Tab-separated table of C-alpha atoms and ligand atoms in Angstrom:
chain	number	residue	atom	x	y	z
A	1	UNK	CA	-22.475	-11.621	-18.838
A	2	UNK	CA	-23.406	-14.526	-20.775
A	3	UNK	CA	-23.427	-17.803	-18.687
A	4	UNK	CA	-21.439	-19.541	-21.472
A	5	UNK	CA	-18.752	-16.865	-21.804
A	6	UNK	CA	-18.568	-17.074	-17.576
A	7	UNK	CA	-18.455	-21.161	-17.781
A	8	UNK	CA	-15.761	-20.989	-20.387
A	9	UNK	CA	-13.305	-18.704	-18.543
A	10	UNK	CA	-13.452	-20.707	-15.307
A	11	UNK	CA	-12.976	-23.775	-16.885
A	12	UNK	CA	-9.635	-22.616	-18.725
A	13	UNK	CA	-8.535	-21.231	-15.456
A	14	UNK	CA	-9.155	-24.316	-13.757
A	15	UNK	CA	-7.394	-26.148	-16.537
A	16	UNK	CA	-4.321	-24.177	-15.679
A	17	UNK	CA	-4.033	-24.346	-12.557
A	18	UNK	CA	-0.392	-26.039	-12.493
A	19	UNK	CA	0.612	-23.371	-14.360
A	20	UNK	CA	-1.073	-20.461	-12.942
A	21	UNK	CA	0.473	-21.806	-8.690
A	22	UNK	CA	3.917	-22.595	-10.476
A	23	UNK	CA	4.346	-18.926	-11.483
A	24	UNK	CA	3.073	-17.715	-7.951
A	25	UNK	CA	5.504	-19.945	-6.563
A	26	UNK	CA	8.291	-19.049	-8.422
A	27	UNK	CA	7.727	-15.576	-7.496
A	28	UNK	CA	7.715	-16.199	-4.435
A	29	UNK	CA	11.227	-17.994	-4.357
A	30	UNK	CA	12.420	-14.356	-4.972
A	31	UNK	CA	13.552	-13.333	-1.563
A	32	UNK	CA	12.531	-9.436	-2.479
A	33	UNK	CA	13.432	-8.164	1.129
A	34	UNK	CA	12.049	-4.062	1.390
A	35	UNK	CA	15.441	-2.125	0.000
A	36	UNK	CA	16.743	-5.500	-1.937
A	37	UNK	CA	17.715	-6.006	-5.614
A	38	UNK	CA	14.267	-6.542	-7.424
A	39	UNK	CA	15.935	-7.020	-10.720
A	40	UNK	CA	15.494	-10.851	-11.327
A	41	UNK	CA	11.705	-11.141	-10.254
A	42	UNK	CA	11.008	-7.838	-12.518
A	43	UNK	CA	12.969	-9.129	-15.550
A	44	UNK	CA	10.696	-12.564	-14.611
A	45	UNK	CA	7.406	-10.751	-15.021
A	46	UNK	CA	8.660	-8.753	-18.126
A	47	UNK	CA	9.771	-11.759	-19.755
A	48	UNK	CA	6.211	-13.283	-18.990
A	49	UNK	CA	4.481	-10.207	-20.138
A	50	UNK	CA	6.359	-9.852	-23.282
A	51	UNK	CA	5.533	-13.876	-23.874
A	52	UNK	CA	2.111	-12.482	-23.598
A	53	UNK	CA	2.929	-9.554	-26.977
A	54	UNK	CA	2.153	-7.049	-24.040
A	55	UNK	CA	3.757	-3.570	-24.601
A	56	UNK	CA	6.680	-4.226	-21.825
A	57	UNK	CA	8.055	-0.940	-20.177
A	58	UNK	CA	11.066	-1.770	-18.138
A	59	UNK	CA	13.330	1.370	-16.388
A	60	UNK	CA	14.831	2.158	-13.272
A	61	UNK	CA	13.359	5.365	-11.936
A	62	UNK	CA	15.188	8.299	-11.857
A	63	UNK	CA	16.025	9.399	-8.121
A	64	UNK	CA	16.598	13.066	-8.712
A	65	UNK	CA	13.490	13.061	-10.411
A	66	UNK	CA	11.808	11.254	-7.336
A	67	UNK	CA	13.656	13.838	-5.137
A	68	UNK	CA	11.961	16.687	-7.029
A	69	UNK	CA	8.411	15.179	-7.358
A	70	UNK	CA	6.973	15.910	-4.159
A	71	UNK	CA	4.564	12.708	-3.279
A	72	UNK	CA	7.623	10.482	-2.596
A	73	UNK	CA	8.522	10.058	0.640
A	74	UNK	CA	10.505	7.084	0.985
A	75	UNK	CA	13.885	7.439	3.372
A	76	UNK	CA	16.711	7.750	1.135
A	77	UNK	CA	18.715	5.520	3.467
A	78	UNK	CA	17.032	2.245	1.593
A	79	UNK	CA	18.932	3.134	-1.267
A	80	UNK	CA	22.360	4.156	-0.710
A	81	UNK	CA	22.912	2.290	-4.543
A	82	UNK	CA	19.999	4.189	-6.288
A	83	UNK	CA	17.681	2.270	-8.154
A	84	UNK	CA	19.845	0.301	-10.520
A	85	UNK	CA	18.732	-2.878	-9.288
A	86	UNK	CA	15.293	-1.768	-9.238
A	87	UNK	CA	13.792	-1.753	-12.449
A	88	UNK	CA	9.514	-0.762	-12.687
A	89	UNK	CA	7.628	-3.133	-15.132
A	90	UNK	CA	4.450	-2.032	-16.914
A	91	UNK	CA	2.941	-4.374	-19.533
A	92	UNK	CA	0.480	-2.656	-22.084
A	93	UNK	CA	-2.268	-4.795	-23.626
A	94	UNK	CA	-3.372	-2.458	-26.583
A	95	UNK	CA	-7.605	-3.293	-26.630
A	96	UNK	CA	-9.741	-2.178	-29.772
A	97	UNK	CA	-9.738	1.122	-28.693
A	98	UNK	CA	-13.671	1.361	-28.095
A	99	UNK	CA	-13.408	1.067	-24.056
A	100	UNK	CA	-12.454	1.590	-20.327
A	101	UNK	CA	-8.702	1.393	-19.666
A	102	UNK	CA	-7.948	-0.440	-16.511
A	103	UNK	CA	-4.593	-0.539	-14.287
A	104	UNK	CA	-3.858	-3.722	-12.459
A	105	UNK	CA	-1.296	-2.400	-9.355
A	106	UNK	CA	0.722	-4.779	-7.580
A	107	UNK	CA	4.051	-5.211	-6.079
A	108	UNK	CA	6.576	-7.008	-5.491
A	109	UNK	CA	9.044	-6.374	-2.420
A	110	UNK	CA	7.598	-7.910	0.667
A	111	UNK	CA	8.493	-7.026	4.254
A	112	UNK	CA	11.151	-9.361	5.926
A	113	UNK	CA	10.211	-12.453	7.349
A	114	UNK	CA	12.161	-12.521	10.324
A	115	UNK	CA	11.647	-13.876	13.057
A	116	UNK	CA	12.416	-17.161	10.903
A	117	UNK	CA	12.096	-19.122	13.689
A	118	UNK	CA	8.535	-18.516	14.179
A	119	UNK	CA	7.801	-20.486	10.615
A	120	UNK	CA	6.523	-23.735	10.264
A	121	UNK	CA	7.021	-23.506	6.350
A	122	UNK	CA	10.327	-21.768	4.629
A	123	UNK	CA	9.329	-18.274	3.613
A	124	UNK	CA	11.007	-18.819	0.393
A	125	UNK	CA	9.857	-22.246	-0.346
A	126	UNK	CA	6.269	-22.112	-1.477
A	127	UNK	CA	5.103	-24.910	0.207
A	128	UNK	CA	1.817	-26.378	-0.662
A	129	UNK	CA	-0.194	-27.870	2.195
A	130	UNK	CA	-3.686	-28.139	3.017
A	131	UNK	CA	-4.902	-26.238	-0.401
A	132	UNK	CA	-2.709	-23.107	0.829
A	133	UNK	CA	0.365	-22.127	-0.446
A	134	UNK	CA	2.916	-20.372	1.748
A	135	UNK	CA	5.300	-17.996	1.535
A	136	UNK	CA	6.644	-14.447	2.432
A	137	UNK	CA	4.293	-11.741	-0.649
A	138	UNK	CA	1.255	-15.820	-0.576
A	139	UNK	CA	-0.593	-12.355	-0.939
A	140	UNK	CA	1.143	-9.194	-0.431
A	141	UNK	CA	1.436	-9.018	-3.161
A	142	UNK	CA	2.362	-11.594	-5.339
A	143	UNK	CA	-0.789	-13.023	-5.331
A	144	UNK	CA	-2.494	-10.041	-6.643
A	145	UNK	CA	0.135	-9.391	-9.361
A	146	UNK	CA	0.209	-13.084	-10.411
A	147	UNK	CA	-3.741	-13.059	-10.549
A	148	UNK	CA	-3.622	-10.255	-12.645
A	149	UNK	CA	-1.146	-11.353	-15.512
A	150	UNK	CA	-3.103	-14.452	-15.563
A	151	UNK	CA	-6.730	-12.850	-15.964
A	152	UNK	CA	-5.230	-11.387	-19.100
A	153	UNK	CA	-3.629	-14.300	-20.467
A	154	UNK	CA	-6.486	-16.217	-20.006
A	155	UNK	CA	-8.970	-13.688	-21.692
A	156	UNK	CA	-6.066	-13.763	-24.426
A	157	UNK	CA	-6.385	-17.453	-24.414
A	158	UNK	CA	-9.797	-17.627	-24.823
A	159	UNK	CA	-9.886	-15.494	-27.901
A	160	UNK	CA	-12.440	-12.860	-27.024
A	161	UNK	CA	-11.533	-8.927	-28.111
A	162	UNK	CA	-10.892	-6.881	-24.799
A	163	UNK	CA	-12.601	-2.844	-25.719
A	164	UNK	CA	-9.832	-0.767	-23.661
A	165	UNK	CA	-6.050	-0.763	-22.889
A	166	UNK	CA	-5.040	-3.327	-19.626
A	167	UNK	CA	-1.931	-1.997	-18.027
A	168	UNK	CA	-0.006	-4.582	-15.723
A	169	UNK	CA	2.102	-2.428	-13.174
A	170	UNK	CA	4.650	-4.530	-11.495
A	171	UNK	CA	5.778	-1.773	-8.928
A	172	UNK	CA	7.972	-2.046	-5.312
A	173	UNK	CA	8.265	0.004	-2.412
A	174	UNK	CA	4.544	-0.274	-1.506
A	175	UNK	CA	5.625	-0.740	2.255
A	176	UNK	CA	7.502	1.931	2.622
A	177	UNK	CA	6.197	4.834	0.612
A	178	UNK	CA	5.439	4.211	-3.006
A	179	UNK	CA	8.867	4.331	-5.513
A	180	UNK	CA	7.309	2.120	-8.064
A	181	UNK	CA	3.722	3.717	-8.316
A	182	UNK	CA	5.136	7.158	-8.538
A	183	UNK	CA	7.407	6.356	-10.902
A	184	UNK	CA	4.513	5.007	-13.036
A	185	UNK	CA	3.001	8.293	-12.183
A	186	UNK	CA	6.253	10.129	-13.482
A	187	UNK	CA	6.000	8.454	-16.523
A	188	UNK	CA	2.755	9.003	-17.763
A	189	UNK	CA	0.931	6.062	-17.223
A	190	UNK	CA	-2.731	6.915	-16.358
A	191	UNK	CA	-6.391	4.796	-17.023
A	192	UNK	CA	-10.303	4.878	-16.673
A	193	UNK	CA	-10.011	3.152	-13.522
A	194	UNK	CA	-6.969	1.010	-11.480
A	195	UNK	CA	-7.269	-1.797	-9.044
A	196	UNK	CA	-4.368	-2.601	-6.868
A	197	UNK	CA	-4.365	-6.237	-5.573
A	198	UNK	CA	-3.238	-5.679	-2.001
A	199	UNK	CA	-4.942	-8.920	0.000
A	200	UNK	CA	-8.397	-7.719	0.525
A	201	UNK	CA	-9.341	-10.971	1.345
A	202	UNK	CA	-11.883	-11.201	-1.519
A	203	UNK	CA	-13.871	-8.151	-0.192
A	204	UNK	CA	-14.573	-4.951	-2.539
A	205	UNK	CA	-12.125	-1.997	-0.275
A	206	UNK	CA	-13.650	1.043	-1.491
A	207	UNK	CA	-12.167	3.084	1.635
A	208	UNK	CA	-8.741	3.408	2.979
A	209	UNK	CA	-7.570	6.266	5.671
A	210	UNK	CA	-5.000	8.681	4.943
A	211	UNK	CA	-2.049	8.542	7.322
A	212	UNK	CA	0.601	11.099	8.358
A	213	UNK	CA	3.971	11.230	10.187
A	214	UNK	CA	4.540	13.914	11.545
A	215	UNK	CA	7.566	15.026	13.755
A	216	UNK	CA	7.765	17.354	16.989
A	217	UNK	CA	11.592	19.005	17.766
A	218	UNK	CA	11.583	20.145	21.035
A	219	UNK	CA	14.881	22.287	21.951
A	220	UNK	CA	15.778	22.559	25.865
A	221	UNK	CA	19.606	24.040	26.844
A	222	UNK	CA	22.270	21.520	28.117
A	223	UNK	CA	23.945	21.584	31.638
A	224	UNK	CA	25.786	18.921	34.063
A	225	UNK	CA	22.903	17.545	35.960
A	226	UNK	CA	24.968	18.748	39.247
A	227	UNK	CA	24.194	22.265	38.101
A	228	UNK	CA	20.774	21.578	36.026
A	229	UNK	CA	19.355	24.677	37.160
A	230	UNK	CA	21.879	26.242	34.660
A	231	UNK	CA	19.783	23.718	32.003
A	232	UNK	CA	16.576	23.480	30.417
A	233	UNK	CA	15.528	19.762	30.083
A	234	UNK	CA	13.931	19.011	26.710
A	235	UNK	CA	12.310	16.113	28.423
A	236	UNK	CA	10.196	18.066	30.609
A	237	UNK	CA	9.406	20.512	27.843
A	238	UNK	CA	8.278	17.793	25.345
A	239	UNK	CA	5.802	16.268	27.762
A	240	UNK	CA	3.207	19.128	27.974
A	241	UNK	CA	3.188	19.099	24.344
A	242	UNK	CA	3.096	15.758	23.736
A	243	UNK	CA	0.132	15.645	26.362
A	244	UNK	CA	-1.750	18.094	24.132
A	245	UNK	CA	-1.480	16.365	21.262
A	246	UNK	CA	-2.638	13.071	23.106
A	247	UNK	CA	-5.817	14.713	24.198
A	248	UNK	CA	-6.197	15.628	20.198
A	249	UNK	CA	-5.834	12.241	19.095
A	250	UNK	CA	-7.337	10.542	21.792
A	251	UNK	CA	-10.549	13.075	21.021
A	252	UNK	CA	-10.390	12.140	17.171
A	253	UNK	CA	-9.978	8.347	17.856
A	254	UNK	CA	-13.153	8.953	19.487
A	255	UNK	CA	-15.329	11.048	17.537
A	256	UNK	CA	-13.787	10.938	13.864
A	257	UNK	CA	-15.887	7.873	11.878
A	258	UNK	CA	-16.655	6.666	8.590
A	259	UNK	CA	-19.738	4.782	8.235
A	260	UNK	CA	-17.751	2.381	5.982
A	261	UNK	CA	-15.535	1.167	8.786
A	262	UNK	CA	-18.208	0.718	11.683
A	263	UNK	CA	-18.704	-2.924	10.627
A	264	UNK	CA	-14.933	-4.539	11.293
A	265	UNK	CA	-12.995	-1.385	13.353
A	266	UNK	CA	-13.184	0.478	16.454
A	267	UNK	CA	-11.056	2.874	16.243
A	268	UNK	CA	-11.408	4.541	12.463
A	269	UNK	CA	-8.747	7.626	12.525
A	270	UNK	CA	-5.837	6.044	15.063
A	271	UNK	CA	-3.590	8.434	16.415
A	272	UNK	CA	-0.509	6.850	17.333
A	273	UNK	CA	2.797	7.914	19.151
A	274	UNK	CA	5.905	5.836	17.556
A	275	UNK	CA	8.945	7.528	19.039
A	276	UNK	CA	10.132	9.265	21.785
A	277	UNK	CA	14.055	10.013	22.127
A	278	UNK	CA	15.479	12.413	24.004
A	279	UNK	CA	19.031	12.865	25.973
A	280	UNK	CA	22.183	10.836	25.662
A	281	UNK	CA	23.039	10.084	29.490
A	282	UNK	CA	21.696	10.386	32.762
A	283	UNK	CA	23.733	12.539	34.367
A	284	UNK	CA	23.647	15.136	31.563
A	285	UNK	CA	20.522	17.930	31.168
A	286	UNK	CA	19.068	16.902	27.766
A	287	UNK	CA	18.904	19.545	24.959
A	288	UNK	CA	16.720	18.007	22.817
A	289	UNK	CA	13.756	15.509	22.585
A	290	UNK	CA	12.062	14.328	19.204
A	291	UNK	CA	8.911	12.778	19.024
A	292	UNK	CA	6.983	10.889	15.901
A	293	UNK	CA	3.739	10.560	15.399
A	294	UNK	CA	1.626	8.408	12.978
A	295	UNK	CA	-2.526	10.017	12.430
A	296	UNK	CA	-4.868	8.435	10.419
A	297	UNK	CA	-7.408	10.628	8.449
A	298	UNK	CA	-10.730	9.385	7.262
A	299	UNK	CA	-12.553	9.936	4.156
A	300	UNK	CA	-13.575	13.361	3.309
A	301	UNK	CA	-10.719	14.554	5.608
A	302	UNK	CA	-8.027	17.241	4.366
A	303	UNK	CA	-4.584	16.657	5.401
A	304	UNK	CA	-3.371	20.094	4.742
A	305	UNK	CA	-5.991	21.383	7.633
A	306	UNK	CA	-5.268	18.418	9.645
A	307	UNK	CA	-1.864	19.371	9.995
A	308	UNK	CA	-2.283	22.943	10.302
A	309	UNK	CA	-4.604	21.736	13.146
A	310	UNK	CA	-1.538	19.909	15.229
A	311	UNK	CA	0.547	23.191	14.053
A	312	UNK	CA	-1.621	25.575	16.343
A	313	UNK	CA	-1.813	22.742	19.074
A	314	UNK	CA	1.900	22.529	19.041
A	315	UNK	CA	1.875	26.627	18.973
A	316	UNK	CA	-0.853	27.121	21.588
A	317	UNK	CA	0.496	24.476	24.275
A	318	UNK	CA	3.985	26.553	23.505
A	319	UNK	CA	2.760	30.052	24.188
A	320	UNK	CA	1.878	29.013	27.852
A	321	UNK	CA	5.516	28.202	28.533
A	322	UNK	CA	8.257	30.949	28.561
A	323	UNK	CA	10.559	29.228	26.996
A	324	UNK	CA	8.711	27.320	24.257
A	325	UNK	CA	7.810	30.615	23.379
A	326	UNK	CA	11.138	31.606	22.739
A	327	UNK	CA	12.048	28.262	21.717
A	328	UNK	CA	8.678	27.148	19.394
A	329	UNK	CA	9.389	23.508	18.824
A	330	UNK	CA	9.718	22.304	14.635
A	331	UNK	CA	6.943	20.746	13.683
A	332	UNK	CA	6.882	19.065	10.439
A	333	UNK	CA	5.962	15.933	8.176
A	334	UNK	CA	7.992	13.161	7.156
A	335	UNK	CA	8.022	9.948	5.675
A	336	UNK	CA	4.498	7.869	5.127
A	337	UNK	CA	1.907	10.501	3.778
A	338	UNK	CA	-0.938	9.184	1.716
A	339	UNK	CA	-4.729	11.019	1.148
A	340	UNK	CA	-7.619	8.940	2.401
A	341	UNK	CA	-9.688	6.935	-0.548
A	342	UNK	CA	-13.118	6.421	-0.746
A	343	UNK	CA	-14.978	5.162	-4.199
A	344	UNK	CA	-18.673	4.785	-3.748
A	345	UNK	CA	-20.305	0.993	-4.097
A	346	UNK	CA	-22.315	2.291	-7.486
A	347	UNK	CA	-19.258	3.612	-9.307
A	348	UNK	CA	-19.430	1.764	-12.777
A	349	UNK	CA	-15.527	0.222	-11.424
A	350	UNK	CA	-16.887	-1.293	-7.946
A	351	UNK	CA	-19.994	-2.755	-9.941
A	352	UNK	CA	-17.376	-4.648	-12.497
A	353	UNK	CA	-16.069	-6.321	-9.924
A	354	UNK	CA	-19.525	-6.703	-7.485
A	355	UNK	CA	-21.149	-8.159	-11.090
A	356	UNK	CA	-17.978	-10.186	-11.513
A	357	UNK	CA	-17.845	-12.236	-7.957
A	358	UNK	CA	-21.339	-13.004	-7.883
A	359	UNK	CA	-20.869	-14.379	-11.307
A	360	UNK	CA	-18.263	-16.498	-9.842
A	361	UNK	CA	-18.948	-17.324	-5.997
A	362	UNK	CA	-22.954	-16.674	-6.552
A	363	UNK	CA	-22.853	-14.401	-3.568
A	364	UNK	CA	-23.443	-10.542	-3.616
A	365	UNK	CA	-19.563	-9.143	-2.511
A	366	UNK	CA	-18.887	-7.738	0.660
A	367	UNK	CA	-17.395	-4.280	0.442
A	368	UNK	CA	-15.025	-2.633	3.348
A	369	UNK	CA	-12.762	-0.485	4.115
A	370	UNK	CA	-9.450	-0.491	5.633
A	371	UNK	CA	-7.669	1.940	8.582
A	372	UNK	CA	-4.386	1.535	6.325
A	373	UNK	CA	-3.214	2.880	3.290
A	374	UNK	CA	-1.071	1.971	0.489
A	375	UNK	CA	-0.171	2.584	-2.939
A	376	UNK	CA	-4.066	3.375	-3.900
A	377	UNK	CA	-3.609	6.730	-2.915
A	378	UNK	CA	-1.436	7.619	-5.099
A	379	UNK	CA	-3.662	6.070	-8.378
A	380	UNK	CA	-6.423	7.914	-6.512
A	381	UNK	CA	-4.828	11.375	-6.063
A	382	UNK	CA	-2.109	11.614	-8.312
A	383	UNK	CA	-3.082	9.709	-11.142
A	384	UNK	CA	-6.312	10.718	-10.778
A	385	UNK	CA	-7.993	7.006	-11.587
A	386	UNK	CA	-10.800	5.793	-9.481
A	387	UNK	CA	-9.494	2.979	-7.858
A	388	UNK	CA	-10.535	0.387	-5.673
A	389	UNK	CA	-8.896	-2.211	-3.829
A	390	UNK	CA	-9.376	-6.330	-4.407
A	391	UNK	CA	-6.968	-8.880	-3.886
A	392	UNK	CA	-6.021	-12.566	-2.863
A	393	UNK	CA	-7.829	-14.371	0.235
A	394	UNK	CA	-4.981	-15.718	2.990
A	395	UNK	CA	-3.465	-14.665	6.336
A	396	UNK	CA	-0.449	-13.994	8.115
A	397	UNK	CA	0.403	-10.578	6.125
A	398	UNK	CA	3.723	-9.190	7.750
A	399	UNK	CA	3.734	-12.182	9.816
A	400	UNK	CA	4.695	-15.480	9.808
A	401	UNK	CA	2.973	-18.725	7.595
A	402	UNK	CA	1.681	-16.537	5.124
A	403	UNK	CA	-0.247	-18.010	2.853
A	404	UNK	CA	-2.817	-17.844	-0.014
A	405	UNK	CA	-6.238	-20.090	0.331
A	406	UNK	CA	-5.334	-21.595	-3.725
A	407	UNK	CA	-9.282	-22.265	-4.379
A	408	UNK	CA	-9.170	-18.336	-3.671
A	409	UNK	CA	-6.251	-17.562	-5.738
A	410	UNK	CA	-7.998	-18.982	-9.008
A	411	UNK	CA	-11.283	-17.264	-7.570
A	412	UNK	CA	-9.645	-14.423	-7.775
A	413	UNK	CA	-8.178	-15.285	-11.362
A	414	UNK	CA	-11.790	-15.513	-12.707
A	415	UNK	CA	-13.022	-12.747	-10.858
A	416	UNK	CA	-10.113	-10.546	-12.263
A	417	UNK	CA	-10.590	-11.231	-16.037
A	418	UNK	CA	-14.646	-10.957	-15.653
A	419	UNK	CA	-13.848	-7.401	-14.207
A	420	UNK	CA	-11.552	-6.702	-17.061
A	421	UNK	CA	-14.474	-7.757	-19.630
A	422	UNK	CA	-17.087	-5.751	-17.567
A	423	UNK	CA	-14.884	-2.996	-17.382
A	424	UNK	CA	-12.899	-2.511	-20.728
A	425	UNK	CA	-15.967	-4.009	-22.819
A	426	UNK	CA	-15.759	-6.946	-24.758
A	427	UNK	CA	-16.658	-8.631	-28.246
B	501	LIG	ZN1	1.002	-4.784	0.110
């Protein structure tokens, strides 16, 4: 890109800079609490996008649709009011029509910032010290979203003619299974390519894993423990099974790698047991015991076979026991499921934003991948956009002080409307 064009656009965002932390701040004085009312941040951001002449989509999905659409998996239990006070915000920037589209993904419900005690700086407060600002969603993911309205405005600002459409989706429920991007999804919104802005600390994420939960029912027969011979205990059933599927996962943490996460991670598909609850009192014969799983799946992994895989575990460990036989234990999915993501380093969408830091920090990028996964697989696999991940530079995500680096966040400004230029075209 033209030196001039490069100079010009980090100037202005320089320039604004007041403007540019104030929003981020105010965002962050929304306490948006996982499961809280999101409507005052999201009628903020519409209110700034429409400021903008942006195309502003406001609604509040549907949740029988979301209950028929089969991708979302989030618990009903967070919303025992519906979504009334959760209203999705997409902001259309019509371009000339002779280029890329691009989504910008970001959202705005954070997790909880309890223990409070633990912070140094108010949660809610966006305190400025030391050239970081902190705050509960410094950069998940209110940094991201904020950098992203205010890569547009600045391009808008500076005049130049953007070739394709930029869509702004101001979504929630990232953390716990995806409401806002599938109801984007629902809706029709779809591009050339999608970034979300989760904190990738300034590196290029072209990976993520794909994770399941999965749950294991394991039925045993009740009795008083005085008489347990008249019993089966589900406790002493589970734990063959659950042994099995250890040695699976265990095997898999071993031998299951991407090349793209050999640099930062040791373990690349984690196998994790979350729960184990069985019985109800001690001197009772328990009939049942439930265990959750989490499993992460790398790139170029299926989770349909995967989980036909623990299936025929679960089956086979069964079928040595005379009453598992009779008694197969449920096995079945719930909650957090997501694909794994991969987007190679020479797609035209990872090169707009590779061309676009080293026109801003002078260094070539690095690119990574993560062993989570988040709202990218749903642009990925249900939207069907190649997507990438690249978002603020900070710590202390779902901890406490978290905080963006502000040099970063207006890094990440610039970086963000380059990539728009190098990806929708420009005149
Ligand atoms: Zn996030």
């Amino acid at each position: 890109m033209e030196k001039a064009l490069v100079k010009k656009i980090s100037e202005l965002v320089d320039n604004k800079r007041e403007k540019e932390i104030g929003f981020l701040r105010e965002l962050i004085h929304f306490p948006t609490v996982v499961g809280s009312s999101y409507l005052e941040i999201q009628e903020y951001i519409a209110e700034k996008l429409s400021k903008m002449r942006l195309t502003v989509d406001k609604w509040c999905p549907d949740i029988q649709e979301l209950r028929e659409y089969k991708w979302w998996t989030v618990p009903e239990t967070y919303y025992p009011g519906g979504f009334d006070d959760k209203p999705v915000v997409v902001g259309t920037y019509k371009g000339q029509g002779k280029g890329r589209s691009l989504i910008l993904n970001g959202h705005v419900e954070v997790v909880t910032p309890e223990p409070l005690n633990l912070w140094k700086h108010d949660p809610w407060v966006a305190e400025i010290e030391d050239g970081k600002l902190y705050g509960r969603g410094a950069i998940d993911c209110k940094g991201g979203l904020a950098a992203s309205i205010f890569a547009l405005e600045c391009l808008q600002e500076i005049g130049v003619e953007i070739g394709g459409d930029v869509i702004i989706e101001s979504v929630y429920d990232e953390e716990i299974g995806g409401t806002g991007t599938d109801a984007t999804i629902l809706r029709g919104y779809r591009a050339d390519g999608a970034i979300t802005t989760e904190p990738s600390k300034m590196n290029i994420t072209i990976a993520h894993v794909g994770v399941m939960w999965f749950r294991v029912t394991v039925e045993g027969k009740s009795a008083h423990a005085a008489f347990l011979w008249q019993g089966i205990n589900a406790i002493e059933k589970a734990l063959p099974v659950h042994k099995a599927l250890c040695s699976f996962g265990k095997d898999r943490m071993k031998n299951v790698r991407h090349r793209i996460f050999e640099a930062d991670y040791p373990i690349h598909a984690t196998f994790n047991p979350g729960t184990f609850s069985a019985g109800g009192y001690p001197s009772s014969v328990p009939d049942k015991a439930v265990l959750e799983y989490r499993i992460g799946l790398v790139p170029g992994e299926n989770n349909e076979t995967l989980f036909r895989k623990i299936q025929k575990i679960v089956k086979e460990t069964s079928a040595r026991d005379a009453w598992l036989s009779e008694h197969p234990p449920k096995v079945e999915l719930f909650g957090w499921y997501g694909k794994p993501t991969y987007i190679s380093k020479n797609h035209p969408l990872a090169q707009s934003v590779a061309n676009s830091y080293k026109e801003i920090s002078g260094r070539p990028p690095h690119y990574n991948g993560i062993t989570a996964c988040g709202d990218i697989w749903r642009l990925q696999h249900l939207a069907h956009c190649p997507s990438l991940t690249f978002g603020c530079n900070g710590d202390g995500i779902h901890q406490n002080d978290e905080y963006v680096v502000i040099k970063d966040y207006l890094n990440l400004i610039k970086i963000l409307a380059l990539t728009i230029l190098h990806w929708c075209g420009y005149k």
